CSV table of C-alpha atoms in Angstrom, one decimal:
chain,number,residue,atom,x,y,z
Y,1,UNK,CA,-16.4,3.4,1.2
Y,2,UNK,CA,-17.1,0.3,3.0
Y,3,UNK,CA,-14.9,-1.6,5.5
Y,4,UNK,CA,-15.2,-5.0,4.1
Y,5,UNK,CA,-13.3,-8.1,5.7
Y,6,UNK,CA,-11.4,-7.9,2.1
Y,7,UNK,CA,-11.1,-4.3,2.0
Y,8,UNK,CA,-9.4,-4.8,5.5
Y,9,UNK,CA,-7.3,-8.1,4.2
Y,10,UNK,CA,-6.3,-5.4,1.4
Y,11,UNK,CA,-5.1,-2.4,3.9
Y,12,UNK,CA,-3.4,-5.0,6.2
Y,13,UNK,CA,-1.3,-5.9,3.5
Y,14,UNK,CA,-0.8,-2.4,2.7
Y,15,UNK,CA,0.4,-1.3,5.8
Y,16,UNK,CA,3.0,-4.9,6.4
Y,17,UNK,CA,4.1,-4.1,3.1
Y,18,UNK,CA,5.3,-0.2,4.6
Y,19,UNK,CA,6.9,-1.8,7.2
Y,20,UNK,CA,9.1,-4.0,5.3
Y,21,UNK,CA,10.2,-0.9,3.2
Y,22,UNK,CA,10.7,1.3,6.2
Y,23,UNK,CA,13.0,-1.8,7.4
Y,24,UNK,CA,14.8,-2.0,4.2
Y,25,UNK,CA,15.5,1.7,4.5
Y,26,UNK,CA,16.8,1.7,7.5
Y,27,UNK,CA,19.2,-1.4,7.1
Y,28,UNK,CA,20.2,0.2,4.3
Y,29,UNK,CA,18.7,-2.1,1.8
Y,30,UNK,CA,17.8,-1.4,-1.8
Y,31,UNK,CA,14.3,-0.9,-1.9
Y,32,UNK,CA,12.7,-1.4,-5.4
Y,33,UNK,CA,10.4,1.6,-6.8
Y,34,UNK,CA,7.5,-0.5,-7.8
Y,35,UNK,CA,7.1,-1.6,-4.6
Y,36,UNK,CA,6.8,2.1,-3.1
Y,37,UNK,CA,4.5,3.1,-6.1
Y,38,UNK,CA,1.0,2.1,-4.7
Y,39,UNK,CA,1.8,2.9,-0.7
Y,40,UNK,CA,2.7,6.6,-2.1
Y,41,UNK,CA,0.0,6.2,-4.4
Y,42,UNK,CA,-2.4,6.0,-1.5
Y,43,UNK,CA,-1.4,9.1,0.4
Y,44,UNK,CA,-2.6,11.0,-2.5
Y,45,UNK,CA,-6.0,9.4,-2.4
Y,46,UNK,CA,-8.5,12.0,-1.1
Y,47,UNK,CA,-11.9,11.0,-2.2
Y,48,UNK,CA,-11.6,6.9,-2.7
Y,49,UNK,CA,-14.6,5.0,-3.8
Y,50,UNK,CA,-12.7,1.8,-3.9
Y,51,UNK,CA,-9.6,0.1,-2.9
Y,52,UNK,CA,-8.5,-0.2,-6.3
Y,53,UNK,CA,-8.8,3.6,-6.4
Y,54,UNK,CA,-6.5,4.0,-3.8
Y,55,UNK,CA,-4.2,1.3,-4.4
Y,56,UNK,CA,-4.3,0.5,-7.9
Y,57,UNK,CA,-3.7,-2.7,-9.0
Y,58,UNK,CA,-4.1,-5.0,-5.6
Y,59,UNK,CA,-1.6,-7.6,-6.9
Y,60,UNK,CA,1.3,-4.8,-6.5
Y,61,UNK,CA,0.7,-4.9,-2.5
């Protein structure tokens, strides 16, 4: 898998976007399950090809 400036732009995201949930859930904030599905999606990525494929749909980060 390459490490393309987008591919990078695309796990950037990925990670602010775990932060911000990790901060909800320790305010004690509701945290919305779509929002958790691709981060959690991505641990179970073994063999990507893509960023889609670890991802899914990039619009979701």
């Amino acid at each position: 898998m390459s490490s393309s400036p987008p591919d990078r732009i695309i796990a950037f995201a990925a990670l602010v976007q775990a932060a911000q949930l990790v901060d909800d859930i320790a305010q004690g904030r509701p945290v919305d399950s779509h929002d958790l599905r691709p981060l959690l999606a991505s641990i179970f990525a073994t063999d990507p090809t893509d960023m889609q494929s670890i991802y899914g749909d990039i619009t979701d980060l």
